[in-house]
mmCIF file of C-alpha atoms and ligand atoms in Angstrom:
data_model
loop_
_atom_site.group_PDB
_atom_site.id
_atom_site.type_symbol
_atom_site.label_atom_id
_atom_site.label_comp_id
_atom_site.label_asym_id
_atom_site.label_seq_id
_atom_site.Cartn_x
_atom_site.Cartn_y
_atom_site.Cartn_z
ATOM 1 C CA MET A 1 0.350 0.093 -0.144
ATOM 2 C CA THR A 2 1.554 3.012 -1.079
ATOM 3 C CA PRO A 3 0.628 6.979 1.447
ATOM 4 C CA VAL A 4 -1.568 7.351 -1.425
ATOM 5 C CA ASP A 5 -3.850 4.719 -1.400
ATOM 6 C CA LEU A 6 -4.075 5.043 2.731
ATOM 7 C CA ASP A 7 -7.216 4.260 4.710
ATOM 8 C CA TYR A 8 -7.208 5.326 8.038
ATOM 9 C CA GLN A 9 -10.645 4.305 8.495
ATOM 10 C CA GLN A 10 -9.327 0.789 6.974
ATOM 11 C CA LEU A 11 -6.691 1.298 8.664
ATOM 12 C CA LEU A 12 -7.703 0.832 12.543
ATOM 13 C CA ASP A 13 -10.360 -0.965 11.700
ATOM 14 C CA ALA A 14 -7.705 -3.986 11.445
ATOM 15 C CA SER A 15 -5.954 -1.997 14.608
ATOM 16 C CA LEU A 16 -8.991 -2.781 16.266
ATOM 17 C CA ASP A 17 -9.028 -6.667 15.492
ATOM 18 C CA ALA A 18 -5.711 -6.463 16.450
ATOM 19 C CA ALA A 19 -5.968 -5.909 19.776
ATOM 20 C CA ARG A 20 -8.781 -7.986 20.253
ATOM 21 C CA ARG A 21 -7.006 -10.927 19.593
ATOM 22 C CA THR A 22 -4.894 -10.078 23.015
ATOM 23 C CA ALA A 23 -8.094 -10.279 25.004
ATOM 24 C CA GLY A 24 -7.308 -11.180 28.020
ATOM 25 C CA ALA A 25 -3.705 -10.683 28.361
ATOM 26 C CA GLY A 26 -3.139 -7.558 30.053
ATOM 27 C CA LYS A 27 -3.997 -6.091 33.739
ATOM 28 C CA VAL A 28 -5.281 -3.231 35.047
ATOM 29 C CA ALA A 29 -2.754 -1.319 36.850
ATOM 30 C CA ASP A 30 -4.203 -1.564 40.076
ATOM 31 C CA TYR A 31 -1.164 0.197 43.082
ATOM 32 C CA ILE A 32 -3.841 3.497 42.263
ATOM 33 C CA PRO A 33 -6.745 1.976 43.067
ATOM 34 C CA ALA A 34 -9.154 3.970 41.525
ATOM 35 C CA LEU A 35 -7.850 2.797 38.139
ATOM 36 C CA ALA A 36 -8.583 -0.790 39.133
ATOM 37 C CA ARG A 37 -12.221 -0.697 37.980
ATOM 38 C CA GLU A 38 -11.617 -0.345 34.558
ATOM 39 C CA ASP A 39 -12.206 -3.348 31.744
ATOM 40 C CA PRO A 40 -8.810 -4.359 30.896
ATOM 41 C CA ASP A 41 -10.237 -5.836 27.157
ATOM 42 C CA ALA A 42 -12.704 -1.525 26.417
ATOM 43 C CA PHE A 43 -9.731 -0.778 23.584
ATOM 44 C CA GLY A 44 -10.383 3.101 21.786
ATOM 45 C CA MET A 45 -7.657 3.941 19.176
ATOM 46 C CA ALA A 46 -7.599 7.842 17.066
ATOM 47 C CA LEU A 47 -6.134 9.389 14.452
ATOM 48 C CA ALA A 48 -5.662 13.023 13.640
ATOM 49 C CA SER A 49 -3.767 13.697 10.894
ATOM 50 C CA VAL A 50 -1.713 17.501 10.200
ATOM 51 C CA GLU A 51 -4.689 18.023 7.135
ATOM 52 C CA GLY A 52 -7.047 18.231 9.900
ATOM 53 C CA GLU A 53 -8.834 15.509 9.366
ATOM 54 C CA VAL A 54 -9.437 13.035 13.071
ATOM 55 C CA TYR A 55 -11.067 9.044 12.428
ATOM 56 C CA GLY A 56 -11.634 6.665 15.655
ATOM 57 C CA VAL A 57 -12.545 2.847 16.110
ATOM 58 C CA GLY A 58 -14.056 1.755 19.823
ATOM 59 C CA ASP A 59 -13.960 3.765 23.035
ATOM 60 C CA TRP A 60 -11.710 6.440 20.399
ATOM 61 C CA GLN A 61 -13.969 9.596 22.360
ATOM 62 C CA ARG A 62 -14.266 7.530 26.025
ATOM 63 C CA PRO A 63 -12.357 9.518 28.736
ATOM 64 C CA PHE A 64 -9.662 7.963 30.518
ATOM 65 C CA SER A 65 -7.172 8.633 33.149
ATOM 66 C CA VAL A 66 -3.973 9.704 31.068
ATOM 67 C CA GLN A 67 -1.173 8.882 34.076
ATOM 68 C CA SER A 68 2.494 9.435 32.113
ATOM 69 C CA ILE A 69 1.268 10.176 28.097
ATOM 70 C CA SER A 70 1.106 13.418 30.741
ATOM 71 C CA LYS A 71 4.887 13.564 31.245
ATOM 72 C CA LEU A 72 5.117 14.248 27.377
ATOM 73 C CA PHE A 73 3.669 17.959 27.746
ATOM 74 C CA THR A 74 5.154 18.592 31.266
ATOM 75 C CA LEU A 75 8.585 17.645 28.675
ATOM 76 C CA THR A 76 7.368 20.013 25.412
ATOM 77 C CA LEU A 77 6.453 23.086 28.027
ATOM 78 C CA VAL A 78 8.997 23.010 30.261
ATOM 79 C CA MET A 79 10.976 23.098 26.406
ATOM 80 C CA ALA A 80 9.083 25.888 24.779
ATOM 81 C CA ARG A 81 8.676 28.041 27.860
ATOM 82 C CA GLY A 82 13.346 28.328 27.062
ATOM 83 C CA GLY A 83 13.913 26.146 30.377
ATOM 84 C CA TYR A 84 16.514 24.194 28.895
ATOM 85 C CA ASP A 85 17.994 24.477 32.377
ATOM 86 C CA VAL A 86 16.102 21.264 33.164
ATOM 87 C CA TRP A 87 19.038 19.419 31.224
ATOM 88 C CA GLN A 88 21.215 20.256 34.039
ATOM 89 C CA ARG A 89 19.078 18.267 36.687
ATOM 90 C CA VAL A 90 17.472 15.018 34.176
ATOM 91 C CA GLY A 91 19.599 12.868 31.919
ATOM 92 C CA ARG A 92 18.674 11.870 28.292
ATOM 93 C CA GLU A 93 19.070 7.950 28.009
ATOM 94 C CA PRO A 94 17.298 4.806 28.307
ATOM 95 C CA SER A 95 16.718 3.665 31.823
ATOM 96 C CA GLY A 96 16.971 0.282 31.464
ATOM 97 C CA ASN A 97 14.531 -0.196 34.338
ATOM 98 C CA PRO A 98 10.989 0.248 35.359
ATOM 99 C CA PHE A 99 9.299 3.704 35.707
ATOM 100 C CA ASN A 100 9.512 3.788 39.166
ATOM 101 C CA SER A 101 12.690 2.202 39.867
ATOM 102 C CA LEU A 102 14.525 3.689 42.710
ATOM 103 C CA VAL A 103 18.075 2.021 41.803
ATOM 104 C CA GLN A 104 19.715 3.993 39.586
ATOM 105 C CA LEU A 105 18.621 7.134 41.117
ATOM 106 C CA GLU A 106 21.164 5.708 43.825
ATOM 107 C CA THR A 107 24.204 5.301 42.094
ATOM 108 C CA GLU A 108 23.308 8.566 39.909
ATOM 109 C CA HIS A 109 23.155 10.978 42.278
ATOM 110 C CA GLY A 110 19.461 12.658 42.760
ATOM 111 C CA ILE A 111 19.806 13.098 38.651
ATOM 112 C CA PRO A 112 16.598 11.084 37.280
ATOM 113 C CA ARG A 113 18.028 8.962 33.547
ATOM 114 C CA ASN A 114 15.552 11.041 31.470
ATOM 115 C CA PRO A 115 12.085 12.959 31.716
ATOM 116 C CA PHE A 116 9.883 10.282 31.238
ATOM 117 C CA ILE A 117 10.962 7.733 34.208
ATOM 118 C CA ASN A 118 8.742 9.016 37.708
ATOM 119 C CA ALA A 119 11.743 10.199 39.040
ATOM 120 C CA GLY A 120 12.827 12.288 35.749
ATOM 121 C CA ALA A 121 8.993 13.497 35.360
ATOM 122 C CA ILE A 122 8.692 14.491 38.781
ATOM 123 C CA VAL A 123 11.989 17.345 38.166
ATOM 124 C CA MET A 124 10.076 17.797 35.229
ATOM 125 C CA THR A 125 7.098 19.634 36.910
ATOM 126 C CA ASP A 126 9.410 20.893 39.689
ATOM 127 C CA HIS A 127 10.876 22.419 37.098
ATOM 128 C CA LEU A 128 7.643 23.914 35.360
ATOM 129 C CA HIS A 129 6.079 25.052 38.295
ATOM 130 C CA SER A 130 8.659 27.073 38.939
ATOM 131 C CA LEU A 131 8.845 28.294 35.520
ATOM 132 C CA THR A 132 4.885 28.895 35.680
ATOM 133 C CA ASP A 133 4.767 30.684 38.558
ATOM 134 C CA GLY A 134 3.340 27.558 40.744
ATOM 135 C CA GLN A 135 0.798 26.150 37.706
ATOM 136 C CA ALA A 136 2.675 23.346 36.902
ATOM 137 C CA ALA A 137 -0.821 20.757 36.080
ATOM 138 C CA GLU A 138 -2.989 24.453 35.075
ATOM 139 C CA THR A 139 -0.910 24.421 32.890
ATOM 140 C CA VAL A 140 -0.950 21.525 31.916
ATOM 141 C CA ARG A 141 -4.641 21.159 31.491
ATOM 142 C CA ALA A 142 -4.717 24.905 29.569
ATOM 143 C CA PHE A 143 -2.525 23.108 27.152
ATOM 144 C CA LEU A 144 -4.866 20.264 26.230
ATOM 145 C CA ARG A 145 -7.989 22.167 26.810
ATOM 146 C CA ALA A 146 -6.602 25.096 23.315
ATOM 147 C CA GLU A 147 -4.896 21.569 21.392
ATOM 148 C CA ALA A 148 -8.123 19.095 22.323
ATOM 149 C CA GLY A 149 -10.624 21.990 21.513
ATOM 150 C CA ASN A 150 -11.785 20.522 24.499
ATOM 151 C CA PRO A 151 -12.863 22.936 27.234
ATOM 152 C CA SER A 152 -14.058 20.635 29.408
ATOM 153 C CA LEU A 153 -11.460 18.441 30.427
ATOM 154 C CA GLY A 154 -9.413 18.506 33.393
ATOM 155 C CA THR A 155 -8.286 16.558 36.514
ATOM 156 C CA ASP A 156 -10.063 13.609 38.377
ATOM 157 C CA PRO A 157 -10.149 14.530 42.039
ATOM 158 C CA GLU A 158 -10.465 10.839 42.519
ATOM 159 C CA VAL A 159 -7.691 9.267 41.254
ATOM 160 C CA ALA A 160 -5.449 12.378 42.322
ATOM 161 C CA ALA A 161 -6.166 11.318 45.457
ATOM 162 C CA SER A 162 -5.771 7.463 45.153
ATOM 163 C CA GLU A 163 -2.208 7.987 43.885
ATOM 164 C CA ALA A 164 -1.259 10.441 46.639
ATOM 165 C CA GLU A 165 -2.727 8.163 49.197
ATOM 166 C CA HIS A 166 -0.739 5.017 47.867
ATOM 167 C CA GLY A 167 2.610 7.198 46.285
ATOM 168 C CA HIS A 168 5.131 5.682 48.731
ATOM 169 C CA ARG A 169 7.345 4.747 45.872
ATOM 170 C CA ASN A 170 7.132 8.621 44.240
ATOM 171 C CA ALA A 171 7.518 9.863 47.384
ATOM 172 C CA ALA A 172 10.698 8.006 48.704
ATOM 173 C CA LEU A 173 11.797 9.356 45.202
ATOM 174 C CA ALA A 174 10.764 12.609 45.648
ATOM 175 C CA HIS A 175 12.506 12.964 48.882
ATOM 176 C CA PHE A 176 15.862 11.197 47.302
ATOM 177 C CA ILE A 177 15.932 13.392 44.643
ATOM 178 C CA ALA A 178 15.423 16.845 47.243
ATOM 179 C CA SER A 179 17.816 14.917 49.899
ATOM 180 C CA HIS A 180 20.768 15.552 46.149
ATOM 181 C CA GLY A 181 19.118 19.101 46.121
ATOM 182 C CA ASN A 182 17.789 18.371 43.096
ATOM 183 C CA LEU A 183 14.092 19.639 44.214
ATOM 184 C CA VAL A 184 13.641 23.492 43.923
ATOM 185 C CA ASN A 185 9.714 23.351 45.056
ATOM 186 C CA PRO A 186 8.604 21.870 48.635
ATOM 187 C CA VAL A 187 8.139 17.956 48.171
ATOM 188 C CA GLU A 188 4.582 18.123 48.410
ATOM 189 C CA THR A 189 3.745 20.563 46.495
ATOM 190 C CA VAL A 190 5.594 18.812 43.196
ATOM 191 C CA LEU A 191 4.057 15.861 44.116
ATOM 192 C CA SER A 192 0.531 16.932 43.913
ATOM 193 C CA GLU A 193 1.182 18.610 40.934
ATOM 194 C CA TYR A 194 2.406 15.449 39.649
ATOM 195 C CA TYR A 195 -0.689 13.197 40.598
ATOM 196 C CA ALA A 196 -2.564 16.276 39.679
ATOM 197 C CA HIS A 197 -1.458 15.847 35.586
ATOM 198 C CA CYS A 198 -1.499 12.545 35.776
ATOM 199 C CA ALA A 199 -5.292 12.293 37.018
ATOM 200 C CA ILE A 200 -6.415 14.631 33.724
ATOM 201 C CA GLU A 201 -8.941 12.514 31.667
ATOM 202 C CA ALA A 202 -9.107 13.115 27.943
ATOM 203 C CA SER A 203 -9.685 10.523 25.133
ATOM 204 C CA CYS A 204 -7.943 8.833 22.832
ATOM 205 C CA GLU A 205 -9.386 12.279 20.143
ATOM 206 C CA ASP A 206 -8.429 14.761 22.219
ATOM 207 C CA LEU A 207 -4.452 13.380 22.600
ATOM 208 C CA ALA A 208 -4.248 12.104 18.823
ATOM 209 C CA ARG A 209 -5.574 16.448 18.009
ATOM 210 C CA VAL A 210 -3.285 17.162 21.325
ATOM 211 C CA GLY A 211 -0.008 15.715 19.813
ATOM 212 C CA LEU A 212 -0.413 16.658 16.064
ATOM 213 C CA VAL A 213 2.087 19.248 17.494
ATOM 214 C CA LEU A 214 5.125 17.065 17.164
ATOM 215 C CA ALA A 215 3.755 15.859 14.687
ATOM 216 C CA ARG A 216 3.329 19.222 12.648
ATOM 217 C CA HIS A 217 6.814 19.177 13.924
ATOM 218 C CA GLY A 218 5.637 22.045 16.740
ATOM 219 C CA LEU A 219 3.819 23.775 15.310
ATOM 220 C CA ARG A 220 -0.390 24.636 17.673
ATOM 221 C CA ALA A 221 -3.844 23.735 16.286
ATOM 222 C CA ASP A 222 -3.708 27.702 16.007
ATOM 223 C CA GLY A 223 -1.794 27.768 13.878
ATOM 224 C CA SER A 224 0.896 29.858 15.934
ATOM 225 C CA ARG A 225 4.874 28.369 16.634
ATOM 226 C CA LEU A 226 4.749 26.307 20.509
ATOM 227 C CA LEU A 227 8.613 24.305 19.922
ATOM 228 C CA SER A 228 11.388 25.226 16.849
ATOM 229 C CA ARG A 229 11.532 22.021 14.918
ATOM 230 C CA SER A 230 14.670 21.159 16.751
ATOM 231 C CA GLU A 231 13.310 21.672 19.801
ATOM 232 C CA ALA A 232 10.110 18.832 18.763
ATOM 233 C CA LYS A 233 12.432 16.579 16.915
ATOM 234 C CA ARG A 234 14.215 16.673 20.167
ATOM 235 C CA ILE A 235 11.801 15.870 21.719
ATOM 236 C CA ASN A 236 10.447 12.767 19.187
ATOM 237 C CA ALA A 237 13.701 11.732 20.197
ATOM 238 C CA ILE A 238 13.863 10.374 23.626
ATOM 239 C CA LEU A 239 9.976 9.832 23.233
ATOM 240 C CA LEU A 240 10.936 7.132 20.786
ATOM 241 C CA THR A 241 13.929 6.028 23.291
ATOM 242 C CA CYS A 242 12.408 6.911 26.827
ATOM 243 C CA GLY A 243 8.783 6.876 25.898
ATOM 244 C CA THR A 244 8.060 3.484 26.585
ATOM 245 C CA TYR A 245 10.589 2.368 30.060
ATOM 246 C CA ASP A 246 12.056 -0.562 30.100
ATOM 247 C CA ALA A 247 10.257 -2.151 26.241
ATOM 248 C CA ALA A 248 11.358 0.701 24.203
ATOM 249 C CA GLY A 249 13.811 -1.091 22.067
ATOM 250 C CA GLU A 250 10.043 -3.414 21.890
ATOM 251 C CA PHE A 251 8.042 -1.049 20.868
ATOM 252 C CA ALA A 252 10.698 0.574 18.797
ATOM 253 C CA TYR A 253 11.164 -2.997 16.588
ATOM 254 C CA ARG A 254 6.756 -3.733 16.728
ATOM 255 C CA VAL A 255 5.470 -0.271 15.710
ATOM 256 C CA GLY A 256 8.384 2.480 14.723
ATOM 257 C CA LEU A 257 7.533 5.076 16.063
ATOM 258 C CA PRO A 258 7.608 7.787 18.589
ATOM 259 C CA GLY A 259 5.277 7.324 21.692
ATOM 260 C CA LYS A 260 4.327 7.469 25.243
ATOM 261 C CA SER A 261 2.824 5.206 27.045
ATOM 262 C CA GLY A 262 0.724 5.570 30.946
ATOM 263 C CA VAL A 263 -0.582 3.472 33.151
ATOM 264 C CA GLY A 264 -3.981 4.347 32.263
ATOM 265 C CA GLY A 265 -3.673 2.343 29.085
ATOM 266 C CA GLY A 266 -2.913 5.200 27.054
ATOM 267 C CA ILE A 267 -0.066 5.544 24.603
ATOM 268 C CA LEU A 268 0.479 8.331 21.835
ATOM 269 C CA ALA A 269 2.437 7.711 19.103
ATOM 270 C CA VAL A 270 3.500 10.206 16.420
ATOM 271 C CA LEU A 271 4.387 10.071 12.645
ATOM 272 C CA PRO A 272 5.934 13.248 12.111
ATOM 273 C CA GLY A 273 5.236 15.385 9.199
ATOM 274 C CA ARG A 274 1.491 13.152 9.011
ATOM 275 C CA ALA A 275 -0.056 12.279 12.040
ATOM 276 C CA ALA A 276 -0.528 11.292 16.141
ATOM 277 C CA ILE A 277 -2.030 8.480 16.814
ATOM 278 C CA CYS A 278 -3.669 7.383 20.376
ATOM 279 C CA ALA A 279 -5.037 3.918 21.073
ATOM 280 C CA TRP A 280 -6.253 2.767 24.751
ATOM 281 C CA SER A 281 -6.749 -0.102 25.826
ATOM 282 C CA PRO A 282 -6.100 -0.682 30.342
ATOM 283 C CA GLY A 283 -4.367 -4.330 30.662
ATOM 284 C CA LEU A 284 -1.119 -3.547 30.899
ATOM 285 C CA ASP A 285 2.136 -5.907 30.065
ATOM 286 C CA PRO A 286 4.601 -6.281 33.502
ATOM 287 C CA ALA A 287 6.321 -2.978 32.074
ATOM 288 C CA GLY A 288 3.493 -0.504 32.227
ATOM 289 C CA ASN A 289 2.358 -0.591 28.775
ATOM 290 C CA SER A 290 -0.932 -1.334 27.422
ATOM 291 C CA VAL A 291 -1.082 -4.665 25.349
ATOM 292 C CA ALA A 292 -4.104 -4.015 23.625
ATOM 293 C CA ALA A 293 -2.228 -0.882 22.370
ATOM 294 C CA VAL A 294 1.121 -1.993 21.400
ATOM 295 C CA ALA A 295 -0.841 -4.803 19.165
ATOM 296 C CA ALA A 296 -2.960 -2.242 17.667
ATOM 297 C CA LEU A 297 -0.170 0.435 16.214
ATOM 298 C CA ASP A 298 1.789 -2.643 15.284
ATOM 299 C CA ALA A 299 -0.470 -4.109 13.206
ATOM 300 C CA PHE A 300 -1.291 -0.336 12.342
ATOM 301 C CA THR A 301 2.572 0.114 11.345
ATOM 302 C CA THR A 302 3.207 -2.987 9.712
ATOM 303 C CA LEU A 303 -0.106 -2.597 7.297
ATOM 304 C CA SER A 304 0.317 1.192 6.306
ATOM 305 C CA GLY A 305 4.389 0.797 6.523
ATOM 306 C CA LEU A 306 4.196 3.575 7.898
ATOM 307 C CA SER A 307 6.678 4.302 11.086
ATOM 308 C CA VAL A 308 10.210 6.381 11.203
ATOM 309 C CA PHE A 309 11.575 4.150 9.410
HETATM 310 O O1 DON B 1 3.773 7.689 38.922
HETATM 311 C C1 DON B 1 2.936 6.659 38.618
HETATM 312 O O2 DON B 1 3.395 5.654 39.055
HETATM 313 C C2 DON B 1 1.770 7.159 37.496
HETATM 314 N N1 DON B 1 1.415 8.016 37.877
HETATM 315 C C3 DON B 1 2.136 7.069 36.395
HETATM 316 C C4 DON B 1 2.743 5.672 35.790
HETATM 317 C C5 DON B 1 2.716 5.990 34.272
HETATM 318 O O3 DON B 1 1.209 5.871 33.444
HETATM 319 C C6 DON B 1 3.555 4.887 34.052
HETATM 320 N N2 DON B 1 3.944 4.104 32.130
HETATM 321 N N3 DON B 1 3.277 3.780 31.927
#
């Protein structure tokens, strides 16, 4: 199939079939109790093209907890505000460890490996909080509302509270980072902002529309420039190498796109110059990535021949 012949709706329908074949394989995240009630095999997928068309299949308009997908937006908004000094505080290498691991942080003196593991996202949230006069989560929410064209998009307070109540690992990471002098704002403030942006509810359609900023090489929905082309390239590169944690190699092998996962079951992938695609299904693999969403994206890029490779 050449790009000219591509029928996005047909490709999404075929991706849904591939997702359905994984039924029963994933496990819903239960370390955040408010997420545990989701049906592991629910599925949705949406594609937004740079031409402004949106296609969807399954529960593509149903909101879910974006969780770590929000880390893509904290990084984007820190870069958009010129906060490059954050690179003295966070690295850009894959960690090869689980997203909530404490191990590397000790040997690497409180400097997280990359912005997408929890430790790195906590530092990014801290930096964004400083850059926005104490409005980190609200800045992320406002950005999502504007790009998705959905003014009702917001944080689910029950999910944020549930995560705070059970967030011993994140608290340990944040305190350890602070013990190395790598947090500017108080630990409690940073964690509360971090939980608030992770607990944003958005649909596949919303997230695909937002992801278009990276597909358009940094241009917003209103045509204004948020990121330089080079910044968008760099963010896509970190997405490819670190966006799915210790499974980033396998994700690149199967899907071949920059992508960011969340334990709510969503994965937002970018096809630079062409489209953004979001797939969602709550059943996760051991690395915390949605089994059906990976299968669907794998089918999409394999059938279409569209990937960055
Ligand atoms: O901090 C946490 O554990 C969650 N708020 C986010 C983790 C997450 O989504 C990992 N992604 N697959």
